[in-house]
Structures are given as C-alpha cells and as structure tokens.
PDB file of C-alpha atoms in Angstrom:
ATOM      1  CA  MET A 268      -0.081   0.319   0.219  1.00 64.00           C
ATOM      2  CA  GLU A 269       0.933   3.282  -0.482  1.00 82.00           C
ATOM      3  CA  ILE A 270       1.125   5.907   2.351  1.00 89.00           C
ATOM      4  CA  ARG A 271      -0.960   9.254   1.368  1.00 89.00           C
ATOM      5  CA  LEU A 272      -3.264  11.431   2.952  1.00 92.00           C
ATOM      6  CA  ILE A 273      -5.954   9.885   4.375  1.00 93.00           C
ATOM      7  CA  LYS A 274      -9.014  12.038   2.580  1.00 93.00           C
ATOM      8  CA  ASN A 275     -12.437   9.503   3.173  1.00 90.00           C
ATOM      9  CA  ASP A 276     -14.448   7.267   4.417  1.00 86.00           C
ATOM     10  CA  GLU A 277     -12.669   4.434   1.543  1.00 91.00           C
ATOM     11  CA  ASP A 278      -9.085   5.582   2.333  1.00 92.00           C
ATOM     12  CA  HIS A 279      -9.639   5.500   5.773  1.00 87.00           C
ATOM     13  CA  ALA A 280     -10.724   1.526   5.563  1.00 88.00           C
ATOM     14  CA  ALA A 281      -7.697   0.890   3.175  1.00 92.00           C
ATOM     15  CA  ALA A 282      -5.776   2.343   6.070  1.00 91.00           C
ATOM     16  CA  LEU A 283      -7.177   0.299   8.997  1.00 87.00           C
ATOM     17  CA  ALA A 284      -6.595  -2.802   7.238  1.00 91.00           C
ATOM     18  CA  GLU A 285      -2.644  -1.621   6.542  1.00 93.00           C
ATOM     19  CA  ILE A 286      -2.734  -1.273  10.318  1.00 90.00           C
ATOM     20  CA  ALA A 287      -4.225  -4.529  10.721  1.00 91.00           C
ATOM     21  CA  LYS A 288      -1.299  -6.393   7.931  1.00 93.00           C
ATOM     22  CA  LEU A 289       1.455  -4.292   9.838  1.00 93.00           C
ATOM     23  CA  TRP A 290       0.322  -5.052  13.106  1.00 90.00           C
ATOM     24  CA  ASN A 291       3.169  -7.367  14.555  1.00 91.00           C
ATOM     25  CA  ALA A 292       5.894  -5.651  12.961  1.00 91.00           C
ATOM     26  CA  VAL A 293       9.247  -6.049  14.513  1.00 94.00           C
ATOM     27  CA  GLU A 294       9.969  -3.091  16.096  1.00 93.00           C
ATOM     28  CA  GLY A 295      12.567  -0.834  14.206  1.00 93.00           C
ATOM     29  CA  SER A 296      11.721  -2.683  11.023  1.00 94.00           C
ATOM     30  CA  GLU A 297      10.392  -0.548   7.964  1.00 93.00           C
ATOM     31  CA  ASP A 298       7.275  -2.309   8.934  1.00 93.00           C
ATOM     32  CA  ASP A 299       6.801  -0.792  12.263  1.00 93.00           C
ATOM     33  CA  ASP A 300       7.744   2.882  10.755  1.00 94.00           C
ATOM     34  CA  LYS A 301       4.671   2.055   7.804  1.00 94.00           C
ATOM     35  CA  LEU A 302       2.310   1.618  11.407  1.00 93.00           C
ATOM     36  CA  ASP A 303       3.448   4.145  12.663  1.00 94.00           C
ATOM     37  CA  LEU A 304       2.743   6.694   9.993  1.00 94.00           C
ATOM     38  CA  LEU A 305      -0.121   4.891   9.373  1.00 93.00           C
ATOM     39  CA  ALA A 306      -1.886   5.100  12.601  1.00 91.00           C
ATOM     40  CA  THR A 307      -1.039   8.910  12.699  1.00 93.00           C
ATOM     41  CA  LEU A 308      -2.653   9.601   9.383  1.00 93.00           C
ATOM     42  CA  VAL A 309      -5.683   7.253  11.111  1.00 87.00           C
ATOM     43  CA  SER A 310      -5.909   9.269  14.211  1.00 87.00           C
ATOM     44  CA  ARG A 311      -5.738  12.862  12.126  1.00 89.00           C
ATOM     45  CA  TYR A 312      -8.626  11.564  10.370  1.00 86.00           C
ATOM     46  CA  GLU A 313     -10.411  10.025  12.875  1.00 81.00           C
ATOM     47  CA  ALA A 314     -10.042  13.485  15.105  1.00 81.00           C
ATOM     48  CA  THR A 315     -11.744  15.620  12.066  1.00 85.00           C
ATOM     49  CA  ARG A 316     -14.175  13.009  11.270  1.00 81.00           C
ATOM     50  CA  TRP A 317     -15.505  11.967  13.516  1.00 73.00           C
ATOM     51  CA  PRO A 318     -14.677  14.922  16.962  1.00 77.00           C
ATOM     52  CA  ILE A 319     -15.417  13.837  20.026  1.00 76.00           C
ATOM     53  CA  ASP A 320     -16.418  17.097  22.384  1.00 76.00           C
ATOM     54  CA  SER A 321     -14.377  17.102  25.447  1.00 77.00           C
ATOM     55  CA  ASN A 322     -18.067  18.275  27.377  1.00 84.00           C
ATOM     56  CA  MET A 323     -19.609  15.672  27.274  1.00 88.00           C
ATOM     57  CA  ASP A 324     -21.382  12.805  29.587  1.00 94.00           C
ATOM     58  CA  PRO A 325     -20.421   9.503  29.244  1.00 96.00           C
ATOM     59  CA  ILE A 326     -23.780   8.794  28.404  1.00 97.00           C
ATOM     60  CA  GLU A 327     -23.991  11.776  25.472  1.00 95.00           C
ATOM     61  CA  LEU A 328     -20.279  10.080  24.438  1.00 94.00           C
ATOM     62  CA  ILE A 329     -21.670   6.364  24.279  1.00 96.00           C
ATOM     63  CA  GLN A 330     -24.561   7.450  22.358  1.00 95.00           C
ATOM     64  CA  PHE A 331     -22.379   9.341  19.740  1.00 92.00           C
ATOM     65  CA  ALA A 332     -20.642   6.543  19.279  1.00 93.00           C
ATOM     66  CA  ILE A 333     -23.599   4.806  18.211  1.00 95.00           C
ATOM     67  CA  ASP A 334     -24.953   7.554  15.692  1.00 92.00           C
ATOM     68  CA  GLU A 335     -21.252   8.151  14.664  1.00 86.00           C
ATOM     69  CA  LEU A 336     -18.719   5.912  14.914  1.00 86.00           C
ATOM     70  CA  GLY A 337     -20.957   2.689  13.916  1.00 88.00           C
ATOM     71  CA  HIS A 338     -21.593   1.278  16.983  1.00 94.00           C
ATOM     72  CA  THR A 339     -25.056  -0.759  17.821  1.00 96.00           C
ATOM     73  CA  GLN A 340     -26.904  -0.770  20.636  1.00 96.00           C
ATOM     74  CA  ALA A 341     -26.444  -4.216  20.194  1.00 97.00           C
ATOM     75  CA  GLU A 342     -23.163  -4.611  20.831  1.00 97.00           C
ATOM     76  CA  LEU A 343     -23.343  -2.207  23.529  1.00 97.00           C
ATOM     77  CA  ALA A 344     -25.528  -4.836  25.180  1.00 97.00           C
ATOM     78  CA  GLU A 345     -23.024  -7.812  24.559  1.00 97.00           C
ATOM     79  CA  LEU A 346     -19.986  -5.397  26.396  1.00 96.00           C
ATOM     80  CA  LEU A 347     -22.700  -4.992  29.215  1.00 96.00           C
ATOM     81  CA  GLY A 348     -24.482  -7.828  29.511  1.00 95.00           C
ATOM     82  CA  SER A 349     -28.005  -7.592  28.256  1.00 96.00           C
ATOM     83  CA  ARG A 350     -30.020  -5.957  25.992  1.00 96.00           C
ATOM     84  CA  SER A 351     -32.355  -4.179  29.501  1.00 96.00           C
ATOM     85  CA  ARG A 352     -28.731  -2.790  31.426  1.00 96.00           C
ATOM     86  CA  ALA A 353     -27.553  -1.385  27.491  1.00 97.00           C
ATOM     87  CA  SER A 354     -31.364   0.590  27.903  1.00 96.00           C
ATOM     88  CA  GLU A 355     -31.252   1.279  31.414  1.00 96.00           C
ATOM     89  CA  ILE A 356     -27.642   3.229  30.791  1.00 97.00           C
ATOM     90  CA  LEU A 357     -28.728   4.978  28.033  1.00 97.00           C
ATOM     91  CA  ASN A 358     -31.971   6.149  29.232  1.00 96.00           C
ATOM     92  CA  ARG A 359     -29.925   6.940  32.814  1.00 96.00           C
ATOM     93  CA  LYS A 360     -31.743   4.923  34.753  1.00 96.00           C
ATOM     94  CA  ARG A 361     -28.598   2.885  35.778  1.00 95.00           C
ATOM     95  CA  ALA A 362     -24.962   4.597  36.375  1.00 96.00           C
ATOM     96  CA  LEU A 363     -22.085   2.416  35.045  1.00 96.00           C
ATOM     97  CA  SER A 364     -19.827   1.125  37.191  1.00 96.00           C
ATOM     98  CA  ILE A 365     -16.262   0.528  36.626  1.00 96.00           C
ATOM     99  CA  ASP A 366     -16.083  -2.518  35.354  1.00 96.00           C
ATOM    100  CA  MET A 367     -18.496  -1.570  32.341  1.00 97.00           C
ATOM    101  CA  ILE A 368     -16.232   1.795  32.022  1.00 97.00           C
ATOM    102  CA  ARG A 369     -13.604  -0.688  31.588  1.00 95.00           C
ATOM    103  CA  ARG A 370     -14.913  -2.810  28.696  1.00 96.00           C
ATOM    104  CA  ILE A 371     -15.940   0.574  27.013  1.00 96.00           C
ATOM    105  CA  ASN A 372     -13.181   1.752  26.652  1.00 93.00           C
ATOM    106  CA  GLU A 373     -11.332  -1.445  25.769  1.00 92.00           C
ATOM    107  CA  ALA A 374     -13.694  -1.998  23.038  1.00 94.00           C
ATOM    108  CA  TRP A 375     -14.719   0.885  21.672  1.00 91.00           C
ATOM    109  CA  LYS A 376     -11.681   3.196  22.331  1.00 86.00           C
ATOM    110  CA  LEU A 377     -13.818   5.951  24.281  1.00 87.00           C
ATOM    111  CA  PRO A 378     -11.533   8.145  26.156  1.00 87.00           C
ATOM    112  CA  LEU A 379     -11.830   6.806  29.522  1.00 88.00           C
ATOM    113  CA  GLU A 380     -11.240  11.012  30.859  1.00 89.00           C
ATOM    114  CA  LEU A 381     -15.028  11.192  29.187  1.00 91.00           C
ATOM    115  CA  LEU A 382     -16.214   8.347  30.376  1.00 94.00           C
ATOM    116  CA  ILE A 383     -15.523   8.882  33.659  1.00 94.00           C
ATOM    117  CA  LYS A 384     -16.957  12.051  34.499  1.00 93.00           C
ATOM    118  CA  PRO A 385     -19.465  12.117  37.029  1.00 93.00           C
ATOM    119  CA  TYR A 386     -23.181  12.297  34.746  1.00 94.00           C
ATOM    120  CA  SER A 387     -27.371  13.079  36.262  1.00 93.00           C
ATOM    121  CA  LEU A 388     -29.209   9.734  36.462  1.00 93.00           C
ATOM    122  CA  GLN A 389     -32.872   9.772  35.321  1.00 89.00           C
ATOM    123  CA  PRO A 390     -34.419  10.469  39.688  1.00 82.00           C
ATOM    124  CA  ALA A 391     -36.445   7.198  40.481  1.00 71.00           C
ATOM    125  CA  ALA A 392     -40.298   7.002  39.209  1.00 66.00           C
ATOM    126  CA  THR A 393     -42.539   7.259  42.307  1.00 61.00           C
TER     127      THR A 393
END
C-alpha cells in the first residue's frame, strides 16, 4: 500500500486494513515505521471526521459512538451483559460501573477521561 493522506472513509478503511496486516511488525523495521505513520494518519482523520467534544458526559459519548462511529446498541448490550442494562444506561436509569467503563473503553476506544466524568441520572419513578 502506498501511504498517503486519508481523505475519505474508503481511504480510512484501507488504512485500517493495512494497519491490521502490519500490527505485529518487528520494532524498528520498515513495516514498524509504516505502522506508526498509518496510525498517525488514521488518528488525525478520525479526530477530524468524528470529533469528540470534551464537554460530553459519558452517556452523550456512548450515544455519539452509536450514532456516528458505527457502533450499535446491540454491541453495547453485549459489552454490558444484557439489552435491558444497555437500555437503562442509555436512558440514565442506571449508572455505569467501573467494570462497564473499562469494557467500553477497551472495546470502543472511547476516551477514559470522558467515560469516568460524573453525570446525572433520571430520578426514579414513584
């Protein structure tokens, strides 16, 4: 693959595929240099294409990941253990636990500093 700027989602997908091929490159090798360069280009493109607002609370961030980053509520349910738990989280009926935050961060690569921010829950119905 010729390394060039990432200008659209097709270029992004091609760069991600190439990164997957180069993932276990020997440190200091030409392939390792390509991997580093591609990762930098992908990061730059993603930050421009899907900017994450540092003022988002954790639920807004998760919703952004579902709406804009290609994740689904079904994926969230799988990460959290059930569809009802994912729904409760998204509807602010249940707080994220440390374990949930860790799983979401690892799987979706969302910024930990935003996932751990305090946020409000909906008051319980009486």
